[in-house]
CSV table of C-alpha atoms in Angstrom, one decimal:
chain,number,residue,atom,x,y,z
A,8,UNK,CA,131.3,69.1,69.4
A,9,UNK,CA,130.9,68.2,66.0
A,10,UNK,CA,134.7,68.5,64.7
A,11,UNK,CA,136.2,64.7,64.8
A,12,UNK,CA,135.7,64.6,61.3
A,13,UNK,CA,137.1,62.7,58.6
A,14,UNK,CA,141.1,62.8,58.8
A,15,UNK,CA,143.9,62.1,60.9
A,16,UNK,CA,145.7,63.2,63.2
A,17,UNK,CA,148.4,65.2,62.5
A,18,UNK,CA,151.6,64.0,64.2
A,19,UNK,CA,153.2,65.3,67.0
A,20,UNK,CA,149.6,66.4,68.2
A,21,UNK,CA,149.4,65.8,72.0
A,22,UNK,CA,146.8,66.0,74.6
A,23,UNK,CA,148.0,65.4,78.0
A,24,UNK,CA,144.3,62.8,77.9
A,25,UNK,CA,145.1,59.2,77.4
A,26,UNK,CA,144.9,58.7,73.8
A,27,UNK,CA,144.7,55.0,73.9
A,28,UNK,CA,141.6,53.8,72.7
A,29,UNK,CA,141.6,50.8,75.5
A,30,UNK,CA,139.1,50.9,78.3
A,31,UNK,CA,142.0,50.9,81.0
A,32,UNK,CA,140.6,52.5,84.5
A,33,UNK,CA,142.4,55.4,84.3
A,34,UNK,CA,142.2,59.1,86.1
A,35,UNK,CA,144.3,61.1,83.6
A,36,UNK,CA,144.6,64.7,83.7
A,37,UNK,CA,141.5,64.8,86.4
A,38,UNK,CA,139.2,63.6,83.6
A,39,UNK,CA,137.4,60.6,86.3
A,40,UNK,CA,138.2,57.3,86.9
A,41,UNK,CA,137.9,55.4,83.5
A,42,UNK,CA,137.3,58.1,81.1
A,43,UNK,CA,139.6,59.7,78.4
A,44,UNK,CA,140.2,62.0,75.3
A,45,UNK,CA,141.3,60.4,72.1
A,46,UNK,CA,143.0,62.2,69.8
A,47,UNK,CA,142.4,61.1,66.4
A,48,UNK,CA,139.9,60.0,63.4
A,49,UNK,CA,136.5,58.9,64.9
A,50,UNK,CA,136.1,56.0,62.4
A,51,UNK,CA,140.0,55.2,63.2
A,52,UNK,CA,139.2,55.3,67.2
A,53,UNK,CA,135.7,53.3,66.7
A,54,UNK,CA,137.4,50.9,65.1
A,55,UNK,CA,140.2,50.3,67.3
A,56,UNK,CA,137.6,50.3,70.3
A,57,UNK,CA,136.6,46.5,71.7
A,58,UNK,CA,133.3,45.5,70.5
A,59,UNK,CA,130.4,46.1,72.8
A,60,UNK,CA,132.0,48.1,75.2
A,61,UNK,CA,130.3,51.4,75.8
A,62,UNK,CA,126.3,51.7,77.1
A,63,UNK,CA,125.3,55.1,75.5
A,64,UNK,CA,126.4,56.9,72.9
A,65,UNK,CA,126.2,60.7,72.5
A,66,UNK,CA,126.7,62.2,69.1
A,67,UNK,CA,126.9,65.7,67.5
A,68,UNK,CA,127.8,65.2,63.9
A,69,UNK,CA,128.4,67.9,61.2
A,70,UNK,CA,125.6,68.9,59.9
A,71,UNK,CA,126.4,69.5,56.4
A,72,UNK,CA,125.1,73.3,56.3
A,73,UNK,CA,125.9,73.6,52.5
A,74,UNK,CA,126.7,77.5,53.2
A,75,UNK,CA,126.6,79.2,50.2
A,76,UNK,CA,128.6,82.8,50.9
A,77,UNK,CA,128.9,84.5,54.5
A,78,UNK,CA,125.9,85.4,56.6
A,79,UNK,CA,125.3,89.0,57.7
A,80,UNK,CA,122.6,91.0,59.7
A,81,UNK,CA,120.8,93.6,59.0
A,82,UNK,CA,123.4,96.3,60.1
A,83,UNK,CA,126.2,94.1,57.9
A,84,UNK,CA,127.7,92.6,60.9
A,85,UNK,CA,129.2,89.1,60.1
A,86,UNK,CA,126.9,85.7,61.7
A,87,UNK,CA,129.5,83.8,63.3
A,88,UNK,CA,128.5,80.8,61.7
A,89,UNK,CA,129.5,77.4,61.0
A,90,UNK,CA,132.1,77.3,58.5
A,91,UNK,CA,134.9,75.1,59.3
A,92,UNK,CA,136.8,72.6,56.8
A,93,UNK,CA,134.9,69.8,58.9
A,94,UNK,CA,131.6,70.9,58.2
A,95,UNK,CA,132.2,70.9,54.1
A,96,UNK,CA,131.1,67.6,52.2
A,97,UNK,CA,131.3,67.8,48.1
A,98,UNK,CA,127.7,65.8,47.9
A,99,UNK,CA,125.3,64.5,49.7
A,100,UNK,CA,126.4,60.9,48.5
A,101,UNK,CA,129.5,61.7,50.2
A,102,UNK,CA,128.0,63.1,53.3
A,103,UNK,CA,125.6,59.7,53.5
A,104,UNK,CA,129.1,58.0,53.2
A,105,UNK,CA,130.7,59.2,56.2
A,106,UNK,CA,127.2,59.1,58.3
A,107,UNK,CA,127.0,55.5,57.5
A,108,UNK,CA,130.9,54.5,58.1
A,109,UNK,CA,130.7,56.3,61.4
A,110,UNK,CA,127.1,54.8,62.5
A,111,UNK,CA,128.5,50.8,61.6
A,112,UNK,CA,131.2,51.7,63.9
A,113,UNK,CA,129.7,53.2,66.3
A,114,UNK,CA,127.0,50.4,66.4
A,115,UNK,CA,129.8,47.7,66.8
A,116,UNK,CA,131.7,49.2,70.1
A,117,UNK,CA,128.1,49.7,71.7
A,118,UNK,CA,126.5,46.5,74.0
A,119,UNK,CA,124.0,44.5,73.3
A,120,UNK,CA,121.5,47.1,75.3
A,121,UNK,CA,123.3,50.0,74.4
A,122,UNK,CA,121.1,52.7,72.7
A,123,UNK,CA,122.2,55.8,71.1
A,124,UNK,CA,121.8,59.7,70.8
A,125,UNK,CA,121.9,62.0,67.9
A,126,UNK,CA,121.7,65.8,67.1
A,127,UNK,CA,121.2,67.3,63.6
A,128,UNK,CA,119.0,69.9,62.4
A,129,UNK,CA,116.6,70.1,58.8
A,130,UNK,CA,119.9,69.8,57.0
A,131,UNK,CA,121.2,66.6,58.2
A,132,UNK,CA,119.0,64.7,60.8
A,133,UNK,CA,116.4,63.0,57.9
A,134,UNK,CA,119.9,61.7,56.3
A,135,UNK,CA,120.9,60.4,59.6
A,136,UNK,CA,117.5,58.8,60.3
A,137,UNK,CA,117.4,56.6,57.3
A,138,UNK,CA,121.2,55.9,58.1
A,139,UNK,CA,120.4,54.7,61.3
A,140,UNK,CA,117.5,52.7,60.2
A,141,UNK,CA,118.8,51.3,57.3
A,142,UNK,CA,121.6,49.7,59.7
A,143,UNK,CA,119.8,48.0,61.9
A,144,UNK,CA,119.1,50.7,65.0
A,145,UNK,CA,115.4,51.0,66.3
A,146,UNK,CA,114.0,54.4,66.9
A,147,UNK,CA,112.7,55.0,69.7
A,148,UNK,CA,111.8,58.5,70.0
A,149,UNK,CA,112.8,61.9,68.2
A,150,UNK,CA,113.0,64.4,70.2
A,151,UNK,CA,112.3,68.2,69.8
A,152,UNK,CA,115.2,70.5,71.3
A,153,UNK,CA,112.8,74.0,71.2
A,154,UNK,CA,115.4,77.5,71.9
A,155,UNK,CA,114.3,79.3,74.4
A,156,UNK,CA,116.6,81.8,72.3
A,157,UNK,CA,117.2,81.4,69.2
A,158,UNK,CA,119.1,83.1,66.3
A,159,UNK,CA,116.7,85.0,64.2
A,160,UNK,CA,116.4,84.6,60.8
A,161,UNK,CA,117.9,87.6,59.1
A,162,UNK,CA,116.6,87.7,55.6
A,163,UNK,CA,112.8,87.1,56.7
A,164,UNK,CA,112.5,85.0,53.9
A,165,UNK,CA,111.9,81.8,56.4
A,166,UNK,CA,110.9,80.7,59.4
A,167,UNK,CA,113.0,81.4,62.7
A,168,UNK,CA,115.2,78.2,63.0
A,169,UNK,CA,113.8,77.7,66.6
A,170,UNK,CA,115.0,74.0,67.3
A,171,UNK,CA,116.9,71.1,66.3
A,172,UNK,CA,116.3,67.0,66.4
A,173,UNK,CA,117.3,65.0,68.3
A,174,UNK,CA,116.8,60.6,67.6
A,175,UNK,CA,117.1,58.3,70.1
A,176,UNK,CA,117.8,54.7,69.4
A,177,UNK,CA,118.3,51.4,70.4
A,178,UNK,CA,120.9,49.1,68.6
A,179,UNK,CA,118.5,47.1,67.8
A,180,UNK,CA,114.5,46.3,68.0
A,181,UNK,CA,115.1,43.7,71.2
A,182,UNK,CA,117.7,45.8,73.0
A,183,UNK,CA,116.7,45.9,76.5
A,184,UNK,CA,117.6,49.8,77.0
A,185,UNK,CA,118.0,52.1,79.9
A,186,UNK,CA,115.1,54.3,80.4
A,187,UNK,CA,114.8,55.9,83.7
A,188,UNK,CA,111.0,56.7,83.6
A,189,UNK,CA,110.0,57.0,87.0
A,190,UNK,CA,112.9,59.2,88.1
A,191,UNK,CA,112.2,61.6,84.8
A,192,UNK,CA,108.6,61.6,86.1
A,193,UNK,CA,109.2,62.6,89.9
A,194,UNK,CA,111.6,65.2,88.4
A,195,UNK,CA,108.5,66.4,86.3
A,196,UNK,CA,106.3,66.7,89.2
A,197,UNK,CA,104.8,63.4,88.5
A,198,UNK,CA,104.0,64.0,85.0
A,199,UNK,CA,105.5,62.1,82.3
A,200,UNK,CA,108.1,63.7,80.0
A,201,UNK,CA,107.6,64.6,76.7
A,202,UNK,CA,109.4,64.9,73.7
A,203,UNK,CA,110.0,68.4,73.2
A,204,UNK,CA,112.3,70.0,75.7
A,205,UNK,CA,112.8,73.8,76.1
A,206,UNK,CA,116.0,74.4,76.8
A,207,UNK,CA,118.1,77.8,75.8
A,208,UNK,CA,121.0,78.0,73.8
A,209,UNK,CA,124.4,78.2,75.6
A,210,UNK,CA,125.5,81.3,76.4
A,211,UNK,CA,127.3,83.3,79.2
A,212,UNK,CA,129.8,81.5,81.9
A,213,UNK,CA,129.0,78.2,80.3
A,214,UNK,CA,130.3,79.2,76.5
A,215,UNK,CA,133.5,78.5,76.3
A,216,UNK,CA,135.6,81.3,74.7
A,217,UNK,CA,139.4,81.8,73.1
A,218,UNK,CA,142.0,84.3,74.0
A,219,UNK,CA,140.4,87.1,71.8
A,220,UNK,CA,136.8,86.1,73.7
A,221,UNK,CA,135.3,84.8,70.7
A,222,UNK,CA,133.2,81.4,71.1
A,223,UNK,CA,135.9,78.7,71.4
A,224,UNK,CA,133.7,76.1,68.9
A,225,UNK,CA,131.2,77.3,66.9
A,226,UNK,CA,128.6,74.5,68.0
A,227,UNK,CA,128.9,74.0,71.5
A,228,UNK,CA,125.8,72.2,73.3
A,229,UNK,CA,123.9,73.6,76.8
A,230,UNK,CA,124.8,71.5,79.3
A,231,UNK,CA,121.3,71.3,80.8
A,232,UNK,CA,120.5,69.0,76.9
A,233,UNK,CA,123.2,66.4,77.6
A,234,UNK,CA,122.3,66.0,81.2
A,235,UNK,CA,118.6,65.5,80.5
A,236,UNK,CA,120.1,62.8,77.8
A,237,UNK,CA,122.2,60.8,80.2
A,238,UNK,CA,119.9,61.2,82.9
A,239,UNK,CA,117.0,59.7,81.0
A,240,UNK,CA,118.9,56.5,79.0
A,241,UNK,CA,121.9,55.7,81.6
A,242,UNK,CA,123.4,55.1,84.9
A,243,UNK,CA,125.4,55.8,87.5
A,244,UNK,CA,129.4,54.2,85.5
A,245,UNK,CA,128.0,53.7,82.8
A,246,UNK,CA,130.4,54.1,79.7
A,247,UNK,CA,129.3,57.6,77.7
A,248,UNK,CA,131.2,57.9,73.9
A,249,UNK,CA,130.5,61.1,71.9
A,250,UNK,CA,132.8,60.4,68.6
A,251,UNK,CA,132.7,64.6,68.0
A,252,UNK,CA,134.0,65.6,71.2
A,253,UNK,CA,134.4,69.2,70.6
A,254,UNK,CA,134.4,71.3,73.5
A,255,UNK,CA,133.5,68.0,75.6
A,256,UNK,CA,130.1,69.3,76.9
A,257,UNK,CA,129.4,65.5,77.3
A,258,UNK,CA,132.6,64.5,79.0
A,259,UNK,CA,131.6,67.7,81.5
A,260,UNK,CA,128.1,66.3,82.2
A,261,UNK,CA,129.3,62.9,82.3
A,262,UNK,CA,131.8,63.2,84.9
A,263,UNK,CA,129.5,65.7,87.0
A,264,UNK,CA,127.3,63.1,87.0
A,265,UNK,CA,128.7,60.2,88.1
A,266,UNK,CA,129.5,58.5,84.1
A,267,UNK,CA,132.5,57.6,82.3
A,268,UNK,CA,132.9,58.6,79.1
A,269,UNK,CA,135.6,58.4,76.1
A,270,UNK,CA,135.4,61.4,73.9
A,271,UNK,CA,137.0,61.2,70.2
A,272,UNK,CA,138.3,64.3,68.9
A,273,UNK,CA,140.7,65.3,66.2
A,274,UNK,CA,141.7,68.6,66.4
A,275,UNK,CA,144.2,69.1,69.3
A,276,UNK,CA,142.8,72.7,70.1
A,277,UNK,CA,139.9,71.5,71.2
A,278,UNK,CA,140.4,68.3,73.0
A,279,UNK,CA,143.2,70.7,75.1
A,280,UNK,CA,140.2,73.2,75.4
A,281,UNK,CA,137.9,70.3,76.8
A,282,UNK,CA,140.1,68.5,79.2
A,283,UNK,CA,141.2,71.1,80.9
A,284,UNK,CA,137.3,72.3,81.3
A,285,UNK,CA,136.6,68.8,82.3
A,286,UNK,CA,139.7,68.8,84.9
A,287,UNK,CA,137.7,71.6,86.7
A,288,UNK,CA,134.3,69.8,87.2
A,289,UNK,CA,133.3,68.0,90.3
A,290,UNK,CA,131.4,64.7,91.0
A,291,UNK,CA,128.1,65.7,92.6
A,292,UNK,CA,127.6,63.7,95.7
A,293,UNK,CA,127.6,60.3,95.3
A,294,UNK,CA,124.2,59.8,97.8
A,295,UNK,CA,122.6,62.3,95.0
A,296,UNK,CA,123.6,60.1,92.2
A,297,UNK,CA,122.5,56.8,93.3
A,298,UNK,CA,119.9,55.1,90.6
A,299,UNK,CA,116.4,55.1,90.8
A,300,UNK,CA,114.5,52.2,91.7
A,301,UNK,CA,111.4,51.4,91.0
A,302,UNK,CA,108.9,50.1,93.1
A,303,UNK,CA,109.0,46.8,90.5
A,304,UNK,CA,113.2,47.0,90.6
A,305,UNK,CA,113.1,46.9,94.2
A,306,UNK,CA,113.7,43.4,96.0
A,307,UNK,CA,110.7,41.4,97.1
A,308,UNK,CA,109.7,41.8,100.9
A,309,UNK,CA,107.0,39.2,101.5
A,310,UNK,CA,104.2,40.9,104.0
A,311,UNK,CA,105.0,38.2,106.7
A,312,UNK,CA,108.5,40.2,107.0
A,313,UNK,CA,106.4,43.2,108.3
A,314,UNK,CA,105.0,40.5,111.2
A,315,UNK,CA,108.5,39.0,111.9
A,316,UNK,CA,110.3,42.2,112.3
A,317,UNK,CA,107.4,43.1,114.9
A,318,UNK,CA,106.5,46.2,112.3
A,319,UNK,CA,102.8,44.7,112.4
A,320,UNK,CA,102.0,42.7,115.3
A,321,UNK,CA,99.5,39.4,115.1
A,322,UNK,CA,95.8,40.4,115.7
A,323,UNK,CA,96.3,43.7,114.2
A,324,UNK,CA,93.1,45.2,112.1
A,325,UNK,CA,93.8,46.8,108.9
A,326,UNK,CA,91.4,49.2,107.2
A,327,UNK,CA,91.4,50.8,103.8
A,328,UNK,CA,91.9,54.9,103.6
A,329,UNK,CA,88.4,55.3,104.2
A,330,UNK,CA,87.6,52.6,106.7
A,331,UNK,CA,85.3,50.2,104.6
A,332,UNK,CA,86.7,47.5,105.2
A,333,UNK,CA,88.8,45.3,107.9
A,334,UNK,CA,91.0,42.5,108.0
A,335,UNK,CA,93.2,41.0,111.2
A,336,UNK,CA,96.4,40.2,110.3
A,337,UNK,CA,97.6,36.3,111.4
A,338,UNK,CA,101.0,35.1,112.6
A,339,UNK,CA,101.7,33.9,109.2
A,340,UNK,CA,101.5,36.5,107.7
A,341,UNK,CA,98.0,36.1,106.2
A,342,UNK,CA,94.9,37.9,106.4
A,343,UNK,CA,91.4,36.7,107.9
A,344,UNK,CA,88.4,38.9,106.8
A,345,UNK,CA,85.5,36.8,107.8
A,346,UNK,CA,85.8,32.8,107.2
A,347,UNK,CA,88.3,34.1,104.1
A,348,UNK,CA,92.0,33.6,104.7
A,349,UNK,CA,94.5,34.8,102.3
A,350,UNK,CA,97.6,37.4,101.2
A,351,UNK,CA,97.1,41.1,101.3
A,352,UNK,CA,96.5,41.1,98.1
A,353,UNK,CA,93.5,38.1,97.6
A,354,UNK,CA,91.9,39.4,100.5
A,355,UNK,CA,92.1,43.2,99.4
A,356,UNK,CA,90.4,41.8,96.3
A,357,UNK,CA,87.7,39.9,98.0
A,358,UNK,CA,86.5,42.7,100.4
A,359,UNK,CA,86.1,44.7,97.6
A,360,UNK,CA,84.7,42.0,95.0
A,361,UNK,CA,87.7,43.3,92.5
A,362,UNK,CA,89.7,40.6,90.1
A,363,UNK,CA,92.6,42.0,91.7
A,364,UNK,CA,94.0,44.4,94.4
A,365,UNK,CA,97.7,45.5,95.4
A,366,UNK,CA,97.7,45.1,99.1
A,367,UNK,CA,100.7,47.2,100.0
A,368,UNK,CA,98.6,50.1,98.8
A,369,UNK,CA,95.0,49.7,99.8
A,370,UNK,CA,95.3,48.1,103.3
A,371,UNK,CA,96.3,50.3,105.6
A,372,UNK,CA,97.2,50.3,109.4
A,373,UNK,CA,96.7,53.1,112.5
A,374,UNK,CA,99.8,54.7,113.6
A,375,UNK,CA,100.6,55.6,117.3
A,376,UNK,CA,98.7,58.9,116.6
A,377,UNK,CA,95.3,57.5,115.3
A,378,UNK,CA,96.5,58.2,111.6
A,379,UNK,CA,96.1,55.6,109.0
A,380,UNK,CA,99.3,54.8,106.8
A,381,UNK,CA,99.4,52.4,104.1
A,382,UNK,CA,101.8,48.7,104.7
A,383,UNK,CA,103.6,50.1,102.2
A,384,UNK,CA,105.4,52.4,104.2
A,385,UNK,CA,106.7,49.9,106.5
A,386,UNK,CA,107.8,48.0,103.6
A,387,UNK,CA,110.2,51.2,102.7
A,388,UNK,CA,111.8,50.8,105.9
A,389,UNK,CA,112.7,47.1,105.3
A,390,UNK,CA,114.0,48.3,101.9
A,391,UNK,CA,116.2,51.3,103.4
A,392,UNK,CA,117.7,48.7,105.7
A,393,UNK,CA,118.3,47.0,102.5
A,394,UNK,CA,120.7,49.3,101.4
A,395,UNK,CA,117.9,50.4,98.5
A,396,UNK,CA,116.5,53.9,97.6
């Protein structure tokens, strides 16, 4: 990541990815239906894209690390650090520059609900976030990335550079974006997710190396980050641009899990590196990848379904878990408790002398083994019929 930097492409560079920016369905080079490499500028590209095209929007920018002189350890080895051409900016007024050119054109090719990931570290990322603010993007979280490895600080003069930032935002303040809460929770053992994530550098099979087996790009992202990205803020097809391609760790996650993607990249070493690491991946199973649904997603199944379908029979007494309270189901689909008549939901109330009650949760009904299960569960089995998770 982090190399489609200001500048062109040279001609006669070729990747065998389509380079049209258009959002043709296309499966070139065994990159996945719809998705491609561009080879060129990303300001060019983002400009050339339609407007409010892509859903999420991954990006690794340089970070501007201002070295100084090389970096060397303790025994006068050489830190393979970041210090490519693309990386170098004469100023920070002409760092903001770029960051701001490449954020308007970025926010223009995203839709309506589209949101938007970025990566930096105490060099860059404060730069970024008053970019981003200053051009109309809401903020919706920043999240820690904590190393389970990091690189030490040599010197000892500072603290151990243990994490990096990450911003999420929406393109604007009334963008209705994707969050998949629930499924992040259920993941978490039903615990919400927070806002730093421990995750380890990547290293080993995963690094991608050159001939000489020397890291391929000096910056490439674990995996396991971008999938807990485009797990938690997309969907199943959904459109995935990263403007710095890179090593196409995104393109890699994206098509592994079911997303499209159009990755921007302008040196042609790289994008060749990254398709043909992409070419290699395969879709996980489509059943696996199916969207979450939330219980308030799901389609309405009124309680008088449950009689029709013969799941609950007329006459029926219902209880709550702990056998409290009772009330006999009608042929309408109503419940009697006494001289009361009402939904599952009034009369779960009323038994209880509560403001409100959710029905599908407190009443339930015995099972052919004497076991009491909430309605609820025969409501899942009209939604799996459904066709919904």
């Amino acid at each position: 990541m982090r190399s489609s930097l200001n500048g062109t492409a040279r001609s006669g560079d070729r990747v065998r990815a389509v380079r049209s920016p258009s959002l043709v369905p296309s499966d070139s080079a065994g990159l996945g239906f719809g998705s491609r490499i561009v080879l060129g500028d990303c300001i060019q590209v983002l400009d050339a894209l339609p407007p409010a095209s892509v859903d999420l929007i991954f990006a690794d920018p340089p970070y501007n690390l201002q070295l100084q002189r090389a970096l060397h350890r303790p025994d006068d080895s050489l830190v393979d650090a970041v210090d490519d051409d693309w990386d170098q900016f004469e100023s920070f007024a002409a760092y903001d520059a770029f960051t701001r050119a490449w954020l308007k054109a970025a926010k223009r090719v995203l839709k309506p609900d589209g949101a938007l990931w970025v990566i930096g570290s105490y060099h860059n990322i404060f730069r970024v976030g008053t970019a981003l603010q200053d051009l109309g993007f809401w903020v919706l979280n920043d999240v820690i990335w904590r190393k389970a490895n990091p690189m030490p600080n040599f010197r000892g003069r500072r603290f151990t550079n243990a994490h990096e930032t990450l911003i999420w935002a929406s393109r604007d303040a009334k963008a209705r974006y994707t969050f998949n809460y629930e499924a992040l929770k259920a993941g978490n053992e039903d615990v919400q997710v927070r806002s730093d994530w421990f995750i380890p550098l990547c290293t080993g099979d995963e690094r991608l190396k050159d001939g000489a087996g020397r890291k391929l790009h000096p910056t490439q992202k674990p995996e396991a980050l971008i999938a807990r990205v485009l797990l938690s803020s997309s969907k199943t097809g959904d459109v995935i641009l990263d403007p710095f391609f890179g090593s196409g760790t995104t393109g890699a996650v994206a098509k592994r899990l079911g997303r499209r993607f159009i990755g921007i990249e302008r040196d042609p070493a790289y994008a060749a590196a990254a398709e043909a690491r992409i070419a290699l991946i395969d879709p996980l199973p489509e059943a696996s990848l199916a969207n979450f649904t939330t219980a308030r997603e799901a389609p309405r199944v009124a309680f008088s379904s449950l009689v029709e379908r013969g799941l609950v029979t007329a006459g029926t007494v219902l209880t709550d878990d702990k056998r409290r309270y009772v009330a006999t189901v009608r042929p309408d689909g109503s419940l009697m408790s006494g001289p009361q008549v009402g939904s599952i939901h009034k009369i779960g109330a009323l038994v209880q002398g509560a403001q409100a009650c959710n029905g599908w949760t407190f009443w339930h009904v015995n099972d052919n083994n004497g076991r009491l299960s909430p309605i609820d569960a025969l409501r899942a089995r009209i939604r799996e019929e459904m066709g919904v998770l």
